[in-house]
Amino acid sequence: MDNFRNIGLIGRLGSGKVVDTLRRLKRFLLDHGYTVILEDAVADLLPGHQQQVCTRKMMGEICDLVIVVGGDGSLLGAARALCRYDVPVLGVNRGGLGFLTDISPDELEQRVGDVLAGKYMVESRFLLDAFVRRDEEQLGSSEALNEVVLHPGKSARMIEFELHVDGQFVYSQKSDGLIVATPTGSTAYSLSAGGPIMHPKLDAVVLVPMFPHTLSSRPIVVDGNSELRVLISKQNGIYPQVSCDGQVHIACAPGDTLIIRKKPQKLRLIHPLDHNFYAICRSKLGWSSRLTER
């Protein structure tokens, strides 16, 4: 187990509940002899904190553990920044569904204390790298823990594109776009668009068409190491966008190419020992309980 001494704190901005939880967490960690390092944006929320402050990038270099207080969106942003430093990340849920941030504020001290005592499990979650190219020029790039989405932006018109997987032509399509989701993202936007739920341990990617102009288009699951190329038709009358985790946006033009592949670095996501993916699905997605008691 990792020996956690320097612990970084990241929190969602604009929430009084997050600030309250950050204060509790800081007090708990300091009382137990840990070094607390605050992200610069969080430090402004805690006047008089008297703790070390650093950027998110530096936090990845000097921390043994980073705790994110907020919703899944907060953890997505942290994951994209921290995965390259191999620092483990723990999420405290102060958001909505909380598929990734699974520690409840009501159990904060007990659950965090268990993790610091070595009672935890670690999951490796892979991310996607997305690149937009025009001829040989790279226009933009980003990574995504949940999904990369090609979509029409503010336009209501369809996009025409070609999909290639590992150099093999798959199909041409007219639709509102394409969602390329990891197993982590299969319970997010992909699920809303009719994609399958994928267990986080799967090494696979799902491609989900968005309102395709054909009844035969269905989600496709491919190997996680596949290279995907989406060629945006030159005949398009709109300029679509590529969004990564719904937080980073890259503008595209007709004729551009979107390339997606697995990121070499992975996110180390920490959970309490009783973490159960299926139990989370039952709770968050409202699945029915067992028919009979045993």
PDB file of C-alpha atoms in Angstrom:
ATOM      1  CA  MET A   1       0.000   0.000   0.000  1.00  0.00           C
ATOM      2  CA  ASP A   2       1.091   3.583  -0.643  1.00  0.00           C
ATOM      3  CA  ASN A   3       2.351   5.630   2.287  1.00  0.00           C
ATOM      4  CA  PHE A   4       0.333   8.826   2.109  1.00  0.00           C
ATOM      5  CA  ARG A   5       1.952  11.830   3.791  1.00  0.00           C
ATOM      6  CA  ASN A   6       1.487  14.799   1.465  1.00  0.00           C
ATOM      7  CA  ILE A   7      -2.184  15.082   0.594  1.00  0.00           C
ATOM      8  CA  GLY A   8      -3.555  17.516  -1.963  1.00  0.00           C
ATOM      9  CA  LEU A   9      -7.068  18.933  -1.842  1.00  0.00           C
ATOM     10  CA  ILE A  10      -9.083  19.955  -4.911  1.00  0.00           C
ATOM     11  CA  GLY A  11     -12.659  21.209  -4.710  1.00  0.00           C
ATOM     12  CA  ARG A  12     -15.472  22.352  -6.954  1.00  0.00           C
ATOM     13  CA  LEU A  13     -15.855  26.116  -6.958  1.00  0.00           C
ATOM     14  CA  GLY A  14     -19.101  27.960  -6.254  1.00  0.00           C
ATOM     15  CA  SER A  15     -20.499  25.597  -3.612  1.00  0.00           C
ATOM     16  CA  GLY A  16     -20.803  26.344   0.082  1.00  0.00           C
ATOM     17  CA  LYS A  17     -21.199  22.630   0.852  1.00  0.00           C
ATOM     18  CA  VAL A  18     -17.905  21.886  -0.863  1.00  0.00           C
ATOM     19  CA  VAL A  19     -16.178  24.564   1.211  1.00  0.00           C
ATOM     20  CA  ASP A  20     -17.621  23.104   4.419  1.00  0.00           C
ATOM     21  CA  THR A  21     -16.393  19.625   3.462  1.00  0.00           C
ATOM     22  CA  LEU A  22     -12.942  20.971   2.557  1.00  0.00           C
ATOM     23  CA  ARG A  23     -12.683  22.629   5.984  1.00  0.00           C
ATOM     24  CA  ARG A  24     -13.636  19.379   7.733  1.00  0.00           C
ATOM     25  CA  LEU A  25     -11.209  17.403   5.621  1.00  0.00           C
ATOM     26  CA  LYS A  26      -8.330  19.838   6.217  1.00  0.00           C
ATOM     27  CA  ARG A  27      -8.936  19.808   9.957  1.00  0.00           C
ATOM     28  CA  PHE A  28      -9.101  15.991  10.043  1.00  0.00           C
ATOM     29  CA  LEU A  29      -5.869  15.564   8.072  1.00  0.00           C
ATOM     30  CA  LEU A  30      -3.939  18.123  10.112  1.00  0.00           C
ATOM     31  CA  ASP A  31      -5.153  16.602  13.398  1.00  0.00           C
ATOM     32  CA  HIS A  32      -3.703  13.265  12.264  1.00  0.00           C
ATOM     33  CA  GLY A  33      -0.326  14.667  11.289  1.00  0.00           C
ATOM     34  CA  TYR A  34      -0.608  14.797   7.514  1.00  0.00           C
ATOM     35  CA  THR A  35       0.727  17.586   5.321  1.00  0.00           C
ATOM     36  CA  VAL A  36      -2.103  19.336   3.476  1.00  0.00           C
ATOM     37  CA  ILE A  37      -1.467  21.012   0.127  1.00  0.00           C
ATOM     38  CA  LEU A  38      -4.222  23.143  -1.379  1.00  0.00           C
ATOM     39  CA  GLU A  39      -4.852  23.771  -5.050  1.00  0.00           C
ATOM     40  CA  ASP A  40      -4.515  27.515  -5.668  1.00  0.00           C
ATOM     41  CA  ALA A  41      -8.196  27.889  -6.623  1.00  0.00           C
ATOM     42  CA  VAL A  42      -9.262  26.123  -3.417  1.00  0.00           C
ATOM     43  CA  ALA A  43      -6.936  28.203  -1.251  1.00  0.00           C
ATOM     44  CA  ASP A  44      -8.958  31.319  -2.091  1.00  0.00           C
ATOM     45  CA  LEU A  45     -12.021  29.621  -0.572  1.00  0.00           C
ATOM     46  CA  LEU A  46     -10.270  28.981   2.750  1.00  0.00           C
ATOM     47  CA  PRO A  47      -8.916  32.309   4.027  1.00  0.00           C
ATOM     48  CA  GLY A  48      -6.361  31.988   6.808  1.00  0.00           C
ATOM     49  CA  HIS A  49      -5.640  28.329   5.972  1.00  0.00           C
ATOM     50  CA  GLN A  50      -1.814  28.608   6.500  1.00  0.00           C
ATOM     51  CA  GLN A  51      -1.152  25.636   4.210  1.00  0.00           C
ATOM     52  CA  GLN A  52       1.097  25.157   1.204  1.00  0.00           C
ATOM     53  CA  VAL A  53      -0.545  26.225  -2.074  1.00  0.00           C
ATOM     54  CA  CYS A  54       0.306  25.031  -5.560  1.00  0.00           C
ATOM     55  CA  THR A  55      -1.065  24.555  -9.061  1.00  0.00           C
ATOM     56  CA  ARG A  56      -2.819  21.355 -10.058  1.00  0.00           C
ATOM     57  CA  LYS A  57       0.192  20.374 -12.159  1.00  0.00           C
ATOM     58  CA  MET A  58       2.628  20.807  -9.270  1.00  0.00           C
ATOM     59  CA  MET A  59       0.212  18.928  -7.019  1.00  0.00           C
ATOM     60  CA  GLY A  60       0.703  15.889  -9.232  1.00  0.00           C
ATOM     61  CA  GLU A  61       4.456  16.150  -8.724  1.00  0.00           C
ATOM     62  CA  ILE A  62       4.607  16.556  -4.940  1.00  0.00           C
ATOM     63  CA  CYS A  63       1.528  14.800  -3.509  1.00  0.00           C
ATOM     64  CA  ASP A  64       1.189  11.164  -2.462  1.00  0.00           C
ATOM     65  CA  LEU A  65      -2.614  11.369  -2.677  1.00  0.00           C
ATOM     66  CA  VAL A  66      -5.093  13.890  -4.072  1.00  0.00           C
ATOM     67  CA  ILE A  67      -8.619  14.127  -2.675  1.00  0.00           C
ATOM     68  CA  VAL A  68     -11.251  15.725  -4.913  1.00  0.00           C
ATOM     69  CA  VAL A  69     -14.356  17.194  -3.252  1.00  0.00           C
ATOM     70  CA  GLY A  70     -17.222  17.735  -5.689  1.00  0.00           C
ATOM     71  CA  GLY A  71     -19.070  15.771  -8.323  1.00  0.00           C
ATOM     72  CA  ASP A  72     -17.887  13.487 -11.090  1.00  0.00           C
ATOM     73  CA  GLY A  73     -17.205  16.547 -13.239  1.00  0.00           C
ATOM     74  CA  SER A  74     -14.677  17.797 -10.698  1.00  0.00           C
ATOM     75  CA  LEU A  75     -12.931  14.449 -10.682  1.00  0.00           C
ATOM     76  CA  LEU A  76     -12.886  14.307 -14.497  1.00  0.00           C
ATOM     77  CA  GLY A  77     -11.009  17.591 -14.640  1.00  0.00           C
ATOM     78  CA  ALA A  78      -8.565  16.452 -11.983  1.00  0.00           C
ATOM     79  CA  ALA A  79      -8.041  13.093 -13.688  1.00  0.00           C
ATOM     80  CA  ARG A  80      -7.019  14.660 -16.974  1.00  0.00           C
ATOM     81  CA  ALA A  81      -4.412  16.793 -15.201  1.00  0.00           C
ATOM     82  CA  LEU A  82      -3.085  14.211 -12.726  1.00  0.00           C
ATOM     83  CA  CYS A  83      -3.010  10.906 -14.628  1.00  0.00           C
ATOM     84  CA  ARG A  84       0.425  11.608 -16.119  1.00  0.00           C
ATOM     85  CA  TYR A  85       1.940  11.857 -12.618  1.00  0.00           C
ATOM     86  CA  ASP A  86       0.669   8.479 -11.377  1.00  0.00           C
ATOM     87  CA  VAL A  87      -0.702  10.082  -8.203  1.00  0.00           C
ATOM     88  CA  PRO A  88      -3.739   8.232  -6.758  1.00  0.00           C
ATOM     89  CA  VAL A  89      -7.028  10.133  -6.605  1.00  0.00           C
ATOM     90  CA  LEU A  90      -9.874   9.769  -4.092  1.00  0.00           C
ATOM     91  CA  GLY A  91     -13.292  11.342  -4.621  1.00  0.00           C
ATOM     92  CA  VAL A  92     -15.675  12.782  -2.015  1.00  0.00           C
ATOM     93  CA  ASN A  93     -19.142  13.223  -3.494  1.00  0.00           C
ATOM     94  CA  ARG A  94     -20.634  16.702  -3.287  1.00  0.00           C
ATOM     95  CA  GLY A  95     -22.330  16.506  -6.673  1.00  0.00           C
ATOM     96  CA  GLY A  96     -25.085  14.490  -8.316  1.00  0.00           C
ATOM     97  CA  LEU A  97     -24.843  10.815  -9.249  1.00  0.00           C
ATOM     98  CA  GLY A  98     -21.308  10.222  -8.013  1.00  0.00           C
ATOM     99  CA  PHE A  99     -20.133   7.198  -9.997  1.00  0.00           C
ATOM    100  CA  LEU A 100     -16.506   8.252  -9.438  1.00  0.00           C
ATOM    101  CA  THR A 101     -16.716  10.244  -6.207  1.00  0.00           C
ATOM    102  CA  ASP A 102     -18.083   7.538  -3.972  1.00  0.00           C
ATOM    103  CA  ILE A 103     -17.329   8.729  -0.419  1.00  0.00           C
ATOM    104  CA  SER A 104     -20.344  10.343   1.217  1.00  0.00           C
ATOM    105  CA  PRO A 105     -19.782  13.535   3.281  1.00  0.00           C
ATOM    106  CA  ASP A 106     -21.676  11.868   6.137  1.00  0.00           C
ATOM    107  CA  GLU A 107     -18.899   9.253   6.373  1.00  0.00           C
ATOM    108  CA  LEU A 108     -16.011  11.563   5.526  1.00  0.00           C
ATOM    109  CA  GLU A 109     -13.712  11.082   8.520  1.00  0.00           C
ATOM    110  CA  GLN A 110     -14.348   7.333   8.818  1.00  0.00           C
ATOM    111  CA  ARG A 111     -13.870   6.571   5.124  1.00  0.00           C
ATOM    112  CA  VAL A 112     -10.863   8.826   4.603  1.00  0.00           C
ATOM    113  CA  GLY A 113      -9.342   7.450   7.804  1.00  0.00           C
ATOM    114  CA  ASP A 114      -9.728   3.901   6.484  1.00  0.00           C
ATOM    115  CA  VAL A 115      -7.984   4.841   3.239  1.00  0.00           C
ATOM    116  CA  LEU A 116      -5.106   6.486   5.096  1.00  0.00           C
ATOM    117  CA  ALA A 117      -4.808   3.348   7.237  1.00  0.00           C
ATOM    118  CA  GLY A 118      -4.348   1.238   4.087  1.00  0.00           C
ATOM    119  CA  LYS A 119      -7.914  -0.066   3.842  1.00  0.00           C
ATOM    120  CA  TYR A 120      -8.638   0.678   0.198  1.00  0.00           C
ATOM    121  CA  MET A 121      -8.579  -0.734  -3.321  1.00  0.00           C
ATOM    122  CA  VAL A 122      -7.054   0.808  -6.421  1.00  0.00           C
ATOM    123  CA  GLU A 123      -8.559   0.798  -9.906  1.00  0.00           C
ATOM    124  CA  SER A 124      -6.685   1.725 -13.051  1.00  0.00           C
ATOM    125  CA  ARG A 125      -8.917   3.669 -15.435  1.00  0.00           C
ATOM    126  CA  PHE A 126      -7.642   4.420 -18.924  1.00  0.00           C
ATOM    127  CA  LEU A 127      -8.183   7.717 -20.701  1.00  0.00           C
ATOM    128  CA  LEU A 128      -8.426   8.653 -24.367  1.00  0.00           C
ATOM    129  CA  ASP A 129      -6.227  11.042 -26.321  1.00  0.00           C
ATOM    130  CA  ALA A 130      -8.046  13.033 -29.011  1.00  0.00           C
ATOM    131  CA  PHE A 131      -6.360  14.971 -31.814  1.00  0.00           C
ATOM    132  CA  VAL A 132      -7.924  17.130 -34.521  1.00  0.00           C
ATOM    133  CA  ARG A 133      -5.819  17.463 -37.665  1.00  0.00           C
ATOM    134  CA  ARG A 134      -6.191  19.453 -40.864  1.00  0.00           C
ATOM    135  CA  ASP A 135      -3.944  17.909 -43.498  1.00  0.00           C
ATOM    136  CA  GLU A 136      -0.639  17.537 -41.575  1.00  0.00           C
ATOM    137  CA  GLU A 137      -1.328  20.319 -39.068  1.00  0.00           C
ATOM    138  CA  GLN A 138      -2.578  19.501 -35.572  1.00  0.00           C
ATOM    139  CA  LEU A 139      -5.269  22.008 -34.593  1.00  0.00           C
ATOM    140  CA  GLY A 140      -5.959  20.866 -31.063  1.00  0.00           C
ATOM    141  CA  SER A 141      -5.769  17.981 -28.642  1.00  0.00           C
ATOM    142  CA  SER A 142      -7.056  16.903 -25.258  1.00  0.00           C
ATOM    143  CA  GLU A 143      -7.631  13.830 -23.160  1.00  0.00           C
ATOM    144  CA  ALA A 144     -10.863  12.369 -21.821  1.00  0.00           C
ATOM    145  CA  LEU A 145     -11.658   9.990 -18.985  1.00  0.00           C
ATOM    146  CA  ASN A 146     -15.332   9.631 -19.934  1.00  0.00           C
ATOM    147  CA  GLU A 147     -15.803  10.330 -23.613  1.00  0.00           C
ATOM    148  CA  VAL A 148     -14.808  12.147 -26.773  1.00  0.00           C
ATOM    149  CA  VAL A 149     -17.816  13.503 -28.672  1.00  0.00           C
ATOM    150  CA  LEU A 150     -18.077  14.808 -32.214  1.00  0.00           C
ATOM    151  CA  HIS A 151     -21.178  17.015 -32.338  1.00  0.00           C
ATOM    152  CA  PRO A 152     -22.632  19.903 -34.385  1.00  0.00           C
ATOM    153  CA  GLY A 153     -22.153  22.536 -31.674  1.00  0.00           C
ATOM    154  CA  LYS A 154     -24.923  25.144 -31.784  1.00  0.00           C
ATOM    155  CA  SER A 155     -26.187  23.987 -35.176  1.00  0.00           C
ATOM    156  CA  ALA A 156     -29.201  21.689 -35.525  1.00  0.00           C
ATOM    157  CA  ARG A 157     -27.886  20.157 -38.759  1.00  0.00           C
ATOM    158  CA  MET A 158     -26.457  16.664 -39.158  1.00  0.00           C
ATOM    159  CA  ILE A 159     -22.784  15.829 -39.621  1.00  0.00           C
ATOM    160  CA  GLU A 160     -21.562  13.560 -42.388  1.00  0.00           C
ATOM    161  CA  PHE A 161     -18.436  11.579 -41.545  1.00  0.00           C
ATOM    162  CA  GLU A 162     -16.515   8.346 -42.148  1.00  0.00           C
ATOM    163  CA  LEU A 163     -15.328   6.031 -39.389  1.00  0.00           C
ATOM    164  CA  HIS A 164     -12.155   3.930 -39.610  1.00  0.00           C
ATOM    165  CA  VAL A 165     -10.956   1.533 -36.887  1.00  0.00           C
ATOM    166  CA  ASP A 166      -7.315   0.437 -37.068  1.00  0.00           C
ATOM    167  CA  GLY A 167      -7.178   1.525 -40.676  1.00  0.00           C
ATOM    168  CA  GLN A 168     -10.277  -0.450 -41.681  1.00  0.00           C
ATOM    169  CA  PHE A 169     -13.288   1.386 -43.047  1.00  0.00           C
ATOM    170  CA  VAL A 170     -16.364   0.830 -40.866  1.00  0.00           C
ATOM    171  CA  TYR A 171     -19.116   3.098 -42.256  1.00  0.00           C
ATOM    172  CA  SER A 172     -20.162   6.455 -43.587  1.00  0.00           C
ATOM    173  CA  GLN A 173     -22.842   8.134 -41.567  1.00  0.00           C
ATOM    174  CA  LYS A 174     -25.106  11.142 -41.319  1.00  0.00           C
ATOM    175  CA  SER A 175     -26.064  11.845 -37.727  1.00  0.00           C
ATOM    176  CA  ASP A 176     -25.897  14.375 -34.914  1.00  0.00           C
ATOM    177  CA  GLY A 177     -22.440  13.027 -34.159  1.00  0.00           C
ATOM    178  CA  LEU A 178     -20.542  10.216 -32.491  1.00  0.00           C
ATOM    179  CA  ILE A 179     -19.746   9.403 -28.851  1.00  0.00           C
ATOM    180  CA  VAL A 180     -16.537   7.472 -28.190  1.00  0.00           C
ATOM    181  CA  ALA A 181     -16.665   6.364 -24.552  1.00  0.00           C
ATOM    182  CA  THR A 182     -14.415   4.460 -22.170  1.00  0.00           C
ATOM    183  CA  PRO A 183     -15.854   1.962 -19.669  1.00  0.00           C
ATOM    184  CA  THR A 184     -15.703   4.808 -17.121  1.00  0.00           C
ATOM    185  CA  GLY A 185     -17.822   6.963 -19.441  1.00  0.00           C
ATOM    186  CA  SER A 186     -20.284   4.214 -20.314  1.00  0.00           C
ATOM    187  CA  THR A 187     -22.512   5.313 -17.410  1.00  0.00           C
ATOM    188  CA  ALA A 188     -22.452   8.963 -18.522  1.00  0.00           C
ATOM    189  CA  TYR A 189     -23.394  10.595 -21.857  1.00  0.00           C
ATOM    190  CA  SER A 190     -23.024   7.300 -23.727  1.00  0.00           C
ATOM    191  CA  LEU A 191     -25.689   5.712 -21.535  1.00  0.00           C
ATOM    192  CA  SER A 192     -28.120   8.538 -22.288  1.00  0.00           C
ATOM    193  CA  ALA A 193     -27.580   7.956 -26.014  1.00  0.00           C
ATOM    194  CA  GLY A 194     -28.411   4.232 -25.780  1.00  0.00           C
ATOM    195  CA  GLY A 195     -24.928   2.813 -25.266  1.00  0.00           C
ATOM    196  CA  PRO A 196     -24.195  -0.252 -23.123  1.00  0.00           C
ATOM    197  CA  ILE A 197     -22.977  -0.187 -19.537  1.00  0.00           C
ATOM    198  CA  MET A 198     -19.404  -1.517 -19.464  1.00  0.00           C
ATOM    199  CA  HIS A 199     -17.605  -2.812 -16.399  1.00  0.00           C
ATOM    200  CA  PRO A 200     -14.643  -0.556 -15.509  1.00  0.00           C
ATOM    201  CA  LYS A 201     -12.195  -3.479 -15.821  1.00  0.00           C
ATOM    202  CA  LEU A 202     -12.951  -3.948 -19.523  1.00  0.00           C
ATOM    203  CA  ASP A 203     -10.256  -2.929 -21.995  1.00  0.00           C
ATOM    204  CA  ALA A 204     -12.703  -1.683 -24.607  1.00  0.00           C
ATOM    205  CA  VAL A 205     -14.220   1.436 -26.137  1.00  0.00           C
ATOM    206  CA  VAL A 206     -17.823   1.909 -27.256  1.00  0.00           C
ATOM    207  CA  LEU A 207     -18.802   3.970 -30.302  1.00  0.00           C
ATOM    208  CA  VAL A 208     -22.337   5.319 -30.027  1.00  0.00           C
ATOM    209  CA  PRO A 209     -23.992   7.145 -32.976  1.00  0.00           C
ATOM    210  CA  MET A 210     -26.104  10.163 -32.002  1.00  0.00           C
ATOM    211  CA  PHE A 211     -29.493  10.139 -33.739  1.00  0.00           C
ATOM    212  CA  PRO A 212     -28.196   8.461 -36.923  1.00  0.00           C
ATOM    213  CA  HIS A 213     -30.137   8.926 -40.155  1.00  0.00           C
ATOM    214  CA  THR A 214     -30.646   5.169 -40.478  1.00  0.00           C
ATOM    215  CA  LEU A 215     -32.367   2.476 -38.419  1.00  0.00           C
ATOM    216  CA  SER A 216     -29.468   0.033 -38.730  1.00  0.00           C
ATOM    217  CA  SER A 217     -26.827   2.077 -36.866  1.00  0.00           C
ATOM    218  CA  ARG A 218     -26.032   0.601 -33.471  1.00  0.00           C
ATOM    219  CA  PRO A 219     -23.324   1.065 -30.849  1.00  0.00           C
ATOM    220  CA  ILE A 220     -20.115  -0.856 -31.564  1.00  0.00           C
ATOM    221  CA  VAL A 221     -17.667  -2.054 -28.902  1.00  0.00           C
ATOM    222  CA  VAL A 222     -14.048  -2.280 -30.057  1.00  0.00           C
ATOM    223  CA  ASP A 223     -10.724  -3.167 -28.476  1.00  0.00           C
ATOM    224  CA  GLY A 224      -9.397  -0.506 -26.118  1.00  0.00           C
ATOM    225  CA  ASN A 225      -6.102  -0.317 -28.028  1.00  0.00           C
ATOM    226  CA  SER A 226      -7.790   0.523 -31.334  1.00  0.00           C
ATOM    227  CA  GLU A 227      -6.955   3.701 -33.200  1.00  0.00           C
ATOM    228  CA  LEU A 228     -10.080   5.488 -34.380  1.00  0.00           C
ATOM    229  CA  ARG A 229     -10.154   7.950 -37.251  1.00  0.00           C
ATOM    230  CA  VAL A 230     -13.233  10.036 -37.961  1.00  0.00           C
ATOM    231  CA  LEU A 231     -13.050  11.863 -41.288  1.00  0.00           C
ATOM    232  CA  ILE A 232     -15.403  14.850 -41.386  1.00  0.00           C
ATOM    233  CA  SER A 233     -16.817  15.146 -44.889  1.00  0.00           C
ATOM    234  CA  LYS A 234     -15.802  18.155 -46.953  1.00  0.00           C
ATOM    235  CA  GLN A 235     -19.455  18.391 -48.013  1.00  0.00           C
ATOM    236  CA  ASN A 236     -20.610  19.442 -44.542  1.00  0.00           C
ATOM    237  CA  GLY A 237     -22.225  22.842 -44.354  1.00  0.00           C
ATOM    238  CA  ILE A 238     -21.442  23.298 -40.661  1.00  0.00           C
ATOM    239  CA  TYR A 239     -18.337  23.484 -38.504  1.00  0.00           C
ATOM    240  CA  PRO A 240     -18.680  20.757 -35.848  1.00  0.00           C
ATOM    241  CA  GLN A 241     -16.938  20.528 -32.492  1.00  0.00           C
ATOM    242  CA  VAL A 242     -15.073  17.869 -30.559  1.00  0.00           C
ATOM    243  CA  SER A 243     -15.738  17.833 -26.812  1.00  0.00           C
ATOM    244  CA  CYS A 244     -13.698  15.899 -24.248  1.00  0.00           C
ATOM    245  CA  ASP A 245     -15.603  15.056 -21.054  1.00  0.00           C
ATOM    246  CA  GLY A 246     -17.884  17.971 -21.932  1.00  0.00           C
ATOM    247  CA  GLN A 247     -15.222  20.324 -20.535  1.00  0.00           C
ATOM    248  CA  VAL A 248     -12.669  20.853 -23.316  1.00  0.00           C
ATOM    249  CA  HIS A 249     -13.858  21.875 -26.795  1.00  0.00           C
ATOM    250  CA  ILE A 250     -11.988  21.866 -30.106  1.00  0.00           C
ATOM    251  CA  ALA A 251     -13.443  23.560 -33.187  1.00  0.00           C
ATOM    252  CA  CYS A 252     -13.391  21.570 -36.435  1.00  0.00           C
ATOM    253  CA  ALA A 253     -14.059  22.275 -40.114  1.00  0.00           C
ATOM    254  CA  PRO A 254     -15.216  20.185 -43.074  1.00  0.00           C
ATOM    255  CA  GLY A 255     -12.337  17.957 -44.180  1.00  0.00           C
ATOM    256  CA  ASP A 256     -10.701  17.703 -40.728  1.00  0.00           C
ATOM    257  CA  THR A 257      -9.785  14.374 -39.148  1.00  0.00           C
ATOM    258  CA  LEU A 258     -10.419  13.354 -35.539  1.00  0.00           C
ATOM    259  CA  ILE A 259      -7.981  10.738 -34.226  1.00  0.00           C
ATOM    260  CA  ILE A 260      -8.678   8.931 -30.950  1.00  0.00           C
ATOM    261  CA  ARG A 261      -6.466   6.422 -29.172  1.00  0.00           C
ATOM    262  CA  LYS A 262      -5.812   5.172 -25.653  1.00  0.00           C
ATOM    263  CA  LYS A 263      -3.635   7.414 -23.508  1.00  0.00           C
ATOM    264  CA  PRO A 264      -0.398   5.740 -22.318  1.00  0.00           C
ATOM    265  CA  GLN A 265      -0.885   6.926 -18.703  1.00  0.00           C
ATOM    266  CA  LYS A 266      -3.771   5.710 -16.554  1.00  0.00           C
ATOM    267  CA  LEU A 267      -5.685   7.202 -13.647  1.00  0.00           C
ATOM    268  CA  ARG A 268      -5.177   5.492 -10.293  1.00  0.00           C
ATOM    269  CA  LEU A 269      -8.609   5.772  -8.674  1.00  0.00           C
ATOM    270  CA  ILE A 270      -8.947   4.840  -4.998  1.00  0.00           C
ATOM    271  CA  HIS A 271     -12.089   3.303  -3.493  1.00  0.00           C
ATOM    272  CA  PRO A 272     -13.050   2.046  -0.014  1.00  0.00           C
ATOM    273  CA  LEU A 273     -12.739  -1.731   0.396  1.00  0.00           C
ATOM    274  CA  ASP A 274     -16.498  -2.280   0.122  1.00  0.00           C
ATOM    275  CA  HIS A 275     -16.693  -0.550  -3.275  1.00  0.00           C
ATOM    276  CA  ASN A 276     -19.024  -2.500  -5.567  1.00  0.00           C
ATOM    277  CA  PHE A 277     -19.702  -1.404  -9.160  1.00  0.00           C
ATOM    278  CA  TYR A 278     -23.025  -3.249  -9.369  1.00  0.00           C
ATOM    279  CA  ALA A 279     -24.239  -1.830  -6.075  1.00  0.00           C
ATOM    280  CA  ILE A 280     -23.426   1.655  -7.370  1.00  0.00           C
ATOM    281  CA  CYS A 281     -25.416   0.944 -10.547  1.00  0.00           C
ATOM    282  CA  ARG A 282     -28.376  -0.258  -8.470  1.00  0.00           C
ATOM    283  CA  SER A 283     -28.257   2.870  -6.325  1.00  0.00           C
ATOM    284  CA  LYS A 284     -27.506   5.507  -8.962  1.00  0.00           C
ATOM    285  CA  LEU A 285     -29.607   4.107 -11.810  1.00  0.00           C
ATOM    286  CA  GLY A 286     -32.586   2.997  -9.730  1.00  0.00           C
ATOM    287  CA  TRP A 287     -32.375  -0.703 -10.504  1.00  0.00           C
ATOM    288  CA  SER A 288     -34.915  -2.832  -8.635  1.00  0.00           C
ATOM    289  CA  SER A 289     -34.042  -4.650  -5.457  1.00  0.00           C
ATOM    290  CA  ARG A 290     -33.897  -8.449  -5.149  1.00  0.00           C
ATOM    291  CA  LEU A 291     -37.224 -10.228  -5.580  1.00  0.00           C
ATOM    292  CA  THR A 292     -36.913 -12.242  -2.364  1.00  0.00           C
ATOM    293  CA  GLU A 293     -34.914 -11.864   0.802  1.00  0.00           C
ATOM    294  CA  ARG A 294     -32.222 -14.490   1.405  1.00  0.00           C
TER     295      ARG A 294
END
